[in-house]
Short mmCIF file of C-alpha atoms in Angstrom, two decimals:
data_model
loop_
_atom_site.label_atom_id
_atom_site.label_comp_id
_atom_site.label_asym_id
_atom_site.label_seq_id
_atom_site.Cartn_x
_atom_site.Cartn_y
_atom_site.Cartn_z
CA LYS A 1 76.91 136.37 117.79
CA LEU A 2 79.41 138.50 115.88
CA LEU A 3 81.27 135.38 114.67
CA GLU A 4 77.97 133.97 113.42
CA LEU A 5 77.41 137.19 111.49
CA GLU A 6 80.90 136.99 110.00
CA TYR A 7 80.34 133.37 108.99
CA GLU A 8 77.16 134.36 107.17
CA ARG A 9 79.06 137.14 105.40
CA GLN A 10 81.78 134.75 104.27
CA VAL A 11 79.15 132.33 102.95
CA ALA A 12 77.56 135.23 101.12
CA GLY A 13 80.90 136.11 99.52
CA GLN A 14 81.75 139.14 101.64
CA PRO A 15 85.12 138.14 103.16
CA LYS A 16 86.23 141.76 103.57
CA LYS A 17 83.52 142.41 106.16
CA THR A 18 85.05 140.10 108.77
CA PRO A 19 87.02 142.30 111.21
CA ILE A 20 87.26 139.63 113.95
CA PHE A 21 88.68 137.04 111.56
CA SER A 22 91.16 139.57 110.17
CA ALA A 23 92.23 140.60 113.69
CA PHE A 24 92.72 136.95 114.67
CA GLU A 25 94.96 136.35 111.66
CA ARG A 26 97.04 139.42 112.53
CA LEU A 27 97.44 138.20 116.12
CA MET A 28 98.55 134.76 114.94
CA ARG A 29 101.13 136.31 112.62
CA LEU A 30 102.32 138.56 115.43
CA ALA A 31 102.60 135.64 117.85
CA GLY A 32 104.53 133.48 115.40
CA GLY A 33 106.51 130.85 117.25
CA THR A 34 108.26 133.12 119.72
CA LYS A 35 105.41 134.98 121.46
CA PRO A 36 103.15 132.26 122.88
CA HIS A 37 101.45 134.63 125.33
CA ILE A 38 99.73 136.36 122.39
CA SER A 39 98.41 133.20 120.73
CA THR A 40 97.36 131.71 124.07
CA VAL A 41 95.20 134.67 125.03
CA ALA A 42 93.72 135.01 121.54
CA VAL A 43 92.80 131.32 121.24
CA SER A 44 91.49 131.09 124.83
CA LYS A 45 89.00 133.86 124.06
CA ILE A 46 87.92 132.98 120.55
CA SER A 47 87.55 129.23 121.25
CA VAL A 48 84.65 130.11 123.54
CA ALA A 49 82.95 131.92 120.67
CA TRP A 50 83.60 128.97 118.32
CA ALA A 51 81.41 126.85 120.60
CA PHE A 52 78.49 129.28 120.28
CA GLN A 53 75.09 127.72 119.64
CA LYS A 54 71.74 129.42 119.22
CA ASP A 55 70.08 127.42 121.97
CA SER A 56 70.77 124.37 124.15
CA ASN A 57 68.96 122.07 121.69
CA SER A 58 70.74 123.38 118.62
CA SER A 59 73.10 121.12 116.67
CA ASP A 60 75.03 123.95 115.05
CA MET A 61 77.77 124.22 117.66
CA GLY A 62 81.01 124.85 115.79
CA LEU A 63 79.41 126.63 112.84
CA CYS A 64 81.26 129.85 113.70
CA ALA A 65 84.58 127.97 113.67
CA ILE A 66 84.36 126.91 110.00
CA PRO A 67 86.14 130.03 108.65
CA TYR A 68 88.98 129.27 111.10
CA ARG A 69 89.34 125.59 110.22
CA THR A 70 92.82 125.88 108.66
CA HIS A 71 94.02 127.84 111.67
CA ILE A 72 92.48 125.24 113.99
CA ALA A 73 94.27 122.41 112.18
CA SER A 74 97.56 124.32 112.43
CA LEU A 75 97.05 125.09 116.12
CA LEU A 76 96.49 121.39 116.84
CA ILE A 77 100.12 120.72 115.87
CA HIS A 78 101.40 123.95 117.40
CA LYS A 79 104.29 123.72 119.84
CA GLU A 80 104.74 126.80 121.97
CA CYS A 81 108.16 128.29 122.33
CA LYS A 82 109.79 127.92 125.72
CA LEU A 83 110.26 131.31 127.35
CA ASP A 84 113.79 132.10 128.50
CA ASP A 85 114.32 133.39 132.00
CA SER A 86 115.38 136.70 130.48
CA THR A 87 112.10 137.15 128.59
CA ALA A 88 110.39 140.38 129.61
CA ASN A 89 106.81 139.12 129.61
CA GLN A 90 106.53 136.39 132.22
CA ALA A 91 103.06 137.39 133.41
CA LEU A 92 101.14 134.54 131.80
CA SER A 93 101.76 131.38 133.74
CA LYS A 94 100.11 128.00 133.46
CA ASN A 95 98.31 128.58 136.77
CA GLN A 96 96.03 131.05 135.03
CA TRP A 97 94.49 128.27 132.96
CA ASP A 98 94.15 125.55 135.63
CA LYS A 99 90.41 126.15 136.00
CA LEU A 100 89.83 125.86 132.26
CA LEU A 101 92.19 123.05 131.21
CA PRO A 102 93.08 119.72 132.87
CA LYS A 103 95.54 120.35 135.70
CA GLN A 104 98.22 118.12 134.21
CA THR A 105 98.33 120.17 130.96
CA HIS A 106 101.93 120.85 129.96
CA TYR A 107 102.84 124.52 129.83
CA LEU A 108 103.91 124.15 126.18
CA SER A 109 100.45 122.84 125.24
CA ILE A 110 98.21 125.62 126.59
CA THR A 111 97.21 127.06 123.20
CA ARG A 112 96.67 123.63 121.68
CA GLY A 113 94.79 122.66 124.84
CA PHE A 114 92.09 125.28 124.22
CA VAL A 115 91.57 124.00 120.67
CA LEU A 116 91.30 120.41 121.91
CA LEU A 117 88.90 121.58 124.63
CA PHE A 118 86.66 123.16 121.98
CA LEU A 119 86.68 120.03 119.82
CA SER A 120 85.94 117.81 122.83
CA LYS A 121 82.76 119.79 123.52
CA LEU A 122 81.31 119.25 120.04
CA PRO A 123 78.30 116.90 119.94
CA ASP A 124 78.67 113.41 118.47
CA ALA A 125 78.56 113.04 114.69
CA ASN A 126 74.96 111.80 114.65
CA GLU A 127 73.82 114.86 116.63
CA MET A 128 75.91 117.42 114.77
CA CYS A 129 74.89 119.76 111.99
CA GLU A 130 76.00 118.20 108.69
CA ILE A 131 77.69 121.42 107.59
CA VAL A 132 79.83 121.48 110.74
CA LEU A 133 80.61 117.76 110.41
CA LYS A 134 81.76 117.95 106.80
CA ASP A 135 83.17 121.48 106.50
CA LEU A 136 84.89 121.63 109.88
CA VAL A 137 85.57 118.28 111.53
CA HIS A 138 86.05 116.11 108.42
CA PHE A 139 88.20 118.85 106.91
CA ILE A 140 90.48 118.88 109.99
CA ILE A 141 90.76 115.07 110.06
CA LEU A 142 91.75 114.83 106.40
CA TYR A 143 94.00 117.90 106.64
CA LEU A 144 96.02 116.33 109.45
CA LEU A 145 96.27 112.99 107.66
CA ASP A 146 97.27 114.41 104.27
CA ASN A 147 99.52 117.28 105.33
CA VAL A 148 101.18 115.87 108.45
CA CYS A 149 100.69 112.17 109.12
CA CYS A 150 101.18 110.84 105.57
CA ALA A 151 103.63 113.50 104.44
CA LYS A 152 107.19 112.36 103.89
CA VAL A 153 109.85 114.01 105.99
CA LYS A 154 111.42 116.70 103.84
CA ALA A 155 115.10 116.54 103.01
CA GLY A 156 117.03 118.47 105.60
CA ASP A 157 114.32 118.28 108.28
CA ILE A 158 115.39 116.74 111.55
CA PHE A 159 113.09 113.95 112.69
CA ILE A 160 114.34 113.02 116.14
CA SER A 161 112.66 113.04 119.51
CA GLY A 162 111.97 116.63 120.54
CA SER A 163 112.35 118.11 117.05
CA VAL A 164 109.69 120.29 115.40
CA GLU A 165 108.79 117.51 112.95
CA TYR A 166 108.47 115.03 115.80
CA ALA A 167 106.18 117.41 117.72
CA LYS A 168 103.98 118.03 114.67
CA ARG A 169 103.39 114.35 113.94
CA SER A 170 102.92 113.41 117.56
CA ARG A 171 100.37 116.17 118.13
CA ALA A 172 98.58 115.43 114.87
CA TRP A 173 97.98 111.82 115.91
CA GLN A 174 96.93 112.92 119.38
CA ALA A 175 94.37 115.28 117.83
CA LEU A 176 93.09 112.49 115.59
CA CYS A 177 92.58 110.28 118.65
CA LEU A 178 90.30 112.96 120.07
CA LEU A 179 88.51 113.28 116.71
CA HIS A 180 88.03 109.54 116.09
CA ARG A 181 84.33 109.75 117.03
CA PHE A 182 83.69 112.00 114.02
CA VAL A 183 84.91 109.47 111.43
CA THR A 184 81.69 108.52 109.67
CA ASP A 185 80.98 105.89 107.02
CA ASP A 186 81.37 108.34 104.15
CA ILE A 187 85.04 109.01 104.94
CA ALA A 188 85.95 105.80 106.82
CA LEU A 189 87.47 104.06 103.78
CA LEU A 190 89.55 107.12 102.86
CA VAL A 191 90.72 107.56 106.46
CA ALA A 192 91.58 103.87 106.79
CA SER A 193 93.75 103.92 103.66
CA ARG A 194 95.60 107.02 104.91
CA VAL A 195 96.12 105.56 108.38
CA PHE A 196 97.66 102.30 107.16
CA GLN A 197 99.77 104.23 104.65
CA ALA A 198 101.18 106.35 107.48
CA MET A 199 101.68 103.31 109.68
CA SER A 200 103.84 101.63 107.04
CA MET A 201 106.30 104.53 107.25
CA ASN A 202 109.14 104.55 109.77
CA SER A 203 108.28 106.53 112.86
CA HIS A 204 109.04 106.91 116.57
CA GLY A 205 107.50 104.61 119.15
CA GLN A 206 105.56 107.32 120.98
CA ILE A 207 104.02 108.51 117.71
CA ARG A 208 103.16 104.93 116.72
CA TYR A 209 101.36 104.51 120.04
CA PHE A 210 98.78 107.13 119.04
CA MET A 211 98.60 105.71 115.49
CA GLU A 212 97.67 102.37 117.00
CA ILE A 213 95.13 103.90 119.40
CA PHE A 214 93.39 105.73 116.55
CA THR A 215 93.35 102.60 114.38
CA ILE A 216 91.89 100.48 117.18
CA GLN A 217 89.10 103.01 117.58
CA GLY A 218 88.60 103.00 113.81
CA ILE A 219 88.24 99.20 113.72
CA ARG A 220 85.80 99.29 116.63
CA LYS A 221 83.60 101.85 114.91
CA HIS A 222 84.10 100.79 111.28
CA PRO A 223 85.18 97.13 111.39
CA HIS A 224 84.45 96.61 107.70
CA HIS A 225 86.71 99.34 106.25
CA PHE A 226 89.47 99.23 108.86
CA GLY A 227 89.18 95.45 109.32
CA GLU A 228 89.68 94.80 105.61
CA HIS A 229 92.85 96.88 105.64
CA LEU A 230 94.12 95.01 108.70
CA ALA A 231 93.47 91.63 107.07
CA LYS A 232 95.16 92.76 103.85
CA GLU A 233 98.24 94.26 105.49
CA ILE A 234 98.88 91.43 107.97
CA ARG A 235 99.17 88.98 105.05
CA ARG A 236 102.04 90.89 103.44
CA ALA A 237 105.40 89.13 103.42
CA ASP A 238 107.44 92.35 103.16
CA LEU A 239 106.40 93.99 106.43
CA SER A 240 109.02 95.90 108.35
CA LEU A 241 109.36 94.77 111.96
CA GLN A 242 108.13 98.17 113.14
CA TYR A 243 104.99 97.97 111.00
CA LEU A 244 104.47 94.35 112.03
CA SER A 245 104.60 95.32 115.72
CA SER A 246 101.87 97.93 115.19
CA LEU A 247 99.64 95.49 113.31
CA MET A 248 100.10 92.92 116.08
CA ILE A 249 99.20 95.42 118.79
CA ILE A 250 96.11 96.51 116.86
CA GLY A 251 95.10 92.92 116.11
CA GLY A 252 95.73 91.89 119.71
CA ASN A 253 93.41 94.60 121.01
CA VAL A 254 90.49 93.90 118.69
CA ILE A 255 90.88 90.11 118.93
CA ALA A 256 92.15 89.42 122.45
CA ASN A 257 91.13 92.45 124.51
CA PRO A 258 87.82 91.49 126.19
CA ARG A 259 86.63 95.11 126.09
CA TYR A 260 86.89 95.45 122.31
CA GLN A 261 86.81 91.97 120.76
CA SER A 262 83.01 91.61 120.62
CA GLU A 263 82.71 94.68 118.35
CA PHE A 264 85.21 93.20 115.91
CA PHE A 265 83.90 89.64 115.80
CA THR A 266 80.25 90.70 115.59
CA ALA A 267 80.92 92.59 112.36
CA SER A 268 83.61 90.33 110.86
CA THR A 269 82.92 87.63 108.32
CA SER A 270 84.39 84.16 108.72
CA GLN A 271 86.54 84.82 105.64
CA ARG A 272 88.09 87.91 107.23
CA VAL A 273 88.92 85.94 110.36
CA LYS A 274 90.54 83.26 108.20
CA ASP A 275 92.50 85.91 106.28
CA ILE A 276 93.88 87.34 109.51
CA LEU A 277 94.73 83.86 110.82
CA CYS A 278 96.58 83.07 107.58
CA GLY A 279 98.49 86.31 107.93
CA VAL A 280 99.43 85.75 111.58
CA ILE A 281 100.52 82.08 111.47
CA PRO A 282 103.80 82.74 109.56
CA TRP A 283 104.83 85.22 112.24
CA LEU A 284 104.91 82.41 114.80
CA SER A 285 108.50 82.08 113.62
CA SER A 286 109.28 85.81 113.61
CA THR A 287 112.77 86.78 114.71
CA GLN A 288 111.19 89.59 116.75
CA GLY A 289 110.15 88.16 120.12
CA PHE A 290 107.46 90.78 120.78
CA SER A 291 105.53 90.06 117.57
CA ARG A 292 106.10 86.31 117.88
CA ALA A 293 104.52 86.27 121.35
CA ILE A 294 101.45 88.21 120.19
CA ALA A 295 101.16 85.93 117.15
CA GLN A 296 100.94 82.93 119.48
CA LEU A 297 98.11 84.58 121.41
CA LEU A 298 96.20 85.53 118.24
CA VAL A 299 96.56 82.10 116.65
CA HIS A 300 95.35 80.49 119.87
CA LYS A 301 92.30 82.82 119.84
CA LEU A 302 91.46 82.45 116.14
CA ILE A 303 91.88 78.73 115.44
CA PRO A 304 88.84 77.68 117.53
CA ILE A 305 86.75 80.14 115.50
CA VAL A 306 87.63 78.66 112.11
CA ALA A 307 88.17 75.01 113.03
CA ASP A 308 86.95 72.36 115.43
CA THR A 309 89.74 72.05 117.97
CA SER A 310 88.50 68.77 119.38
CA LEU A 311 91.22 66.11 119.19
CA ILE A 312 88.66 63.34 118.67
CA GLY A 313 89.53 61.37 115.56
CA LEU A 314 92.93 63.01 115.22
CA THR A 315 95.67 60.41 114.93
CA GLU A 316 99.30 60.51 113.91
CA ASP A 317 98.37 58.97 110.57
CA ASN A 318 96.04 61.78 109.49
CA ALA A 319 97.65 64.63 111.41
CA LEU A 320 99.21 66.22 108.33
CA THR A 321 96.79 65.11 105.62
CA LYS A 322 94.03 67.66 106.26
CA ASP A 323 94.20 71.42 106.70
CA GLU A 324 91.97 71.35 109.76
CA ALA A 325 94.15 68.66 111.32
CA VAL A 326 97.19 70.92 110.96
CA LEU A 327 95.35 73.73 112.73
CA LYS A 328 94.32 71.31 115.47
CA LYS A 329 97.94 70.32 116.00
CA ILE A 330 99.07 73.93 116.23
CA TYR A 331 96.30 74.76 118.67
CA SER A 332 96.99 71.66 120.73
CA PHE A 333 100.65 72.61 121.09
CA LEU A 334 99.86 76.22 122.06
CA GLU A 335 97.24 75.00 124.53
CA GLN A 336 99.24 72.26 126.21
CA ASN A 337 102.84 73.50 126.22
CA SER A 338 103.61 75.15 129.57
CA ASP A 339 105.94 77.78 128.09
CA MET A 340 103.31 78.76 125.53
CA ARG A 341 100.66 79.09 128.25
CA ARG A 342 102.93 81.25 130.39
CA LEU A 343 103.87 83.53 127.50
CA ARG A 344 100.26 83.75 126.37
CA GLY A 345 99.21 84.80 129.86
CA LYS A 346 101.70 87.68 129.84
CA GLN A 347 100.48 88.92 126.49
CA GLN A 348 96.85 88.66 127.59
CA ASN A 349 97.61 90.80 130.63
CA PHE A 350 99.27 93.33 128.33
CA PHE A 351 96.12 93.71 126.25
CA ASN A 352 93.80 93.62 129.26
CA SER A 353 95.52 96.77 130.53
CA TYR A 354 95.08 98.66 127.25
CA ASP A 355 92.63 101.56 127.68
CA VAL A 356 92.06 103.35 124.38
CA GLU A 357 89.15 105.39 125.74
CA ASN A 358 91.33 107.15 128.29
CA ALA A 359 94.05 107.74 125.69
CA CYS A 360 91.45 109.49 123.47
CA SER A 361 90.12 111.77 126.19
CA LEU A 362 91.14 115.40 126.71
CA GLU A 363 92.75 114.50 130.04
CA GLY A 364 94.62 111.57 128.52
CA LEU A 365 96.06 113.73 125.72
CA LEU A 366 97.12 116.73 127.77
#
């Protein structure tokens, strides 16, 4: 109730009459990066108040958190400092939070865990107050994309596994995976452009995994905006092998994964399918075996959609005189060659095991 009152004061232009907000900022400054017990306790308490709603039917959950949105975005990429054995305050252990957070939560993710827990409890975008959606959730999504995910590594910063920069980017993408359900049509195009921009940059495999998960969810929910970017990027001839691998994994999930393919094909035009097929076919000769194998699976899936794969009327004389005949020949080879069938089966099993829903859940992220 007090946070609601402070929010109303800030809206009314009375920022000095917000003692709780001021106290929270002082605690965060005091905690810094070396006193995680302070930030953990502060966030565990105030995150409950952020979730305040006037009644069970109210859609304004999260309204009280709007003044804290920059802090929330920063806490999502926060990595707690490991306490040395000689540290005086060892009272706060992970066991204290087992009843509030998933049991597998890493002890260096307790503070971030409470923020993710709060965001996971927010209602879906279509049930949420528009002010909360735009001023809180959309702000956090775009903040993470612009200030972390798409930002170039600064000169002198170390970007190796376990570094601060690595932790920031990894946690930013993990947070975005949890927030994917709040990407609405009005920001989908902007988000899609940022996501593919970040994906084109060199990054670590574990970070790319969450990039790919978020993009798959984006294509499922907004196949037009994200699908157009996928079709455009896959046709580029200057793709790095790392970027190509990500595009193939994303394409494989929305085209070959039986759990997600219907959402993509239902909303995709025949021209978009053709564009993706034209982009994938050249990679049948990729020097990278991983991408080449996925390309074979995708081509085998897409050709029957854009061309009649029946071999009736196809002879050696006209095999290379018509575009459709060329596609028939490619499909026939992929279908009948035993090595191609075996390799395609392995790749299909790979995509069948992909579970983006679990990877976007609170338990899957912590």
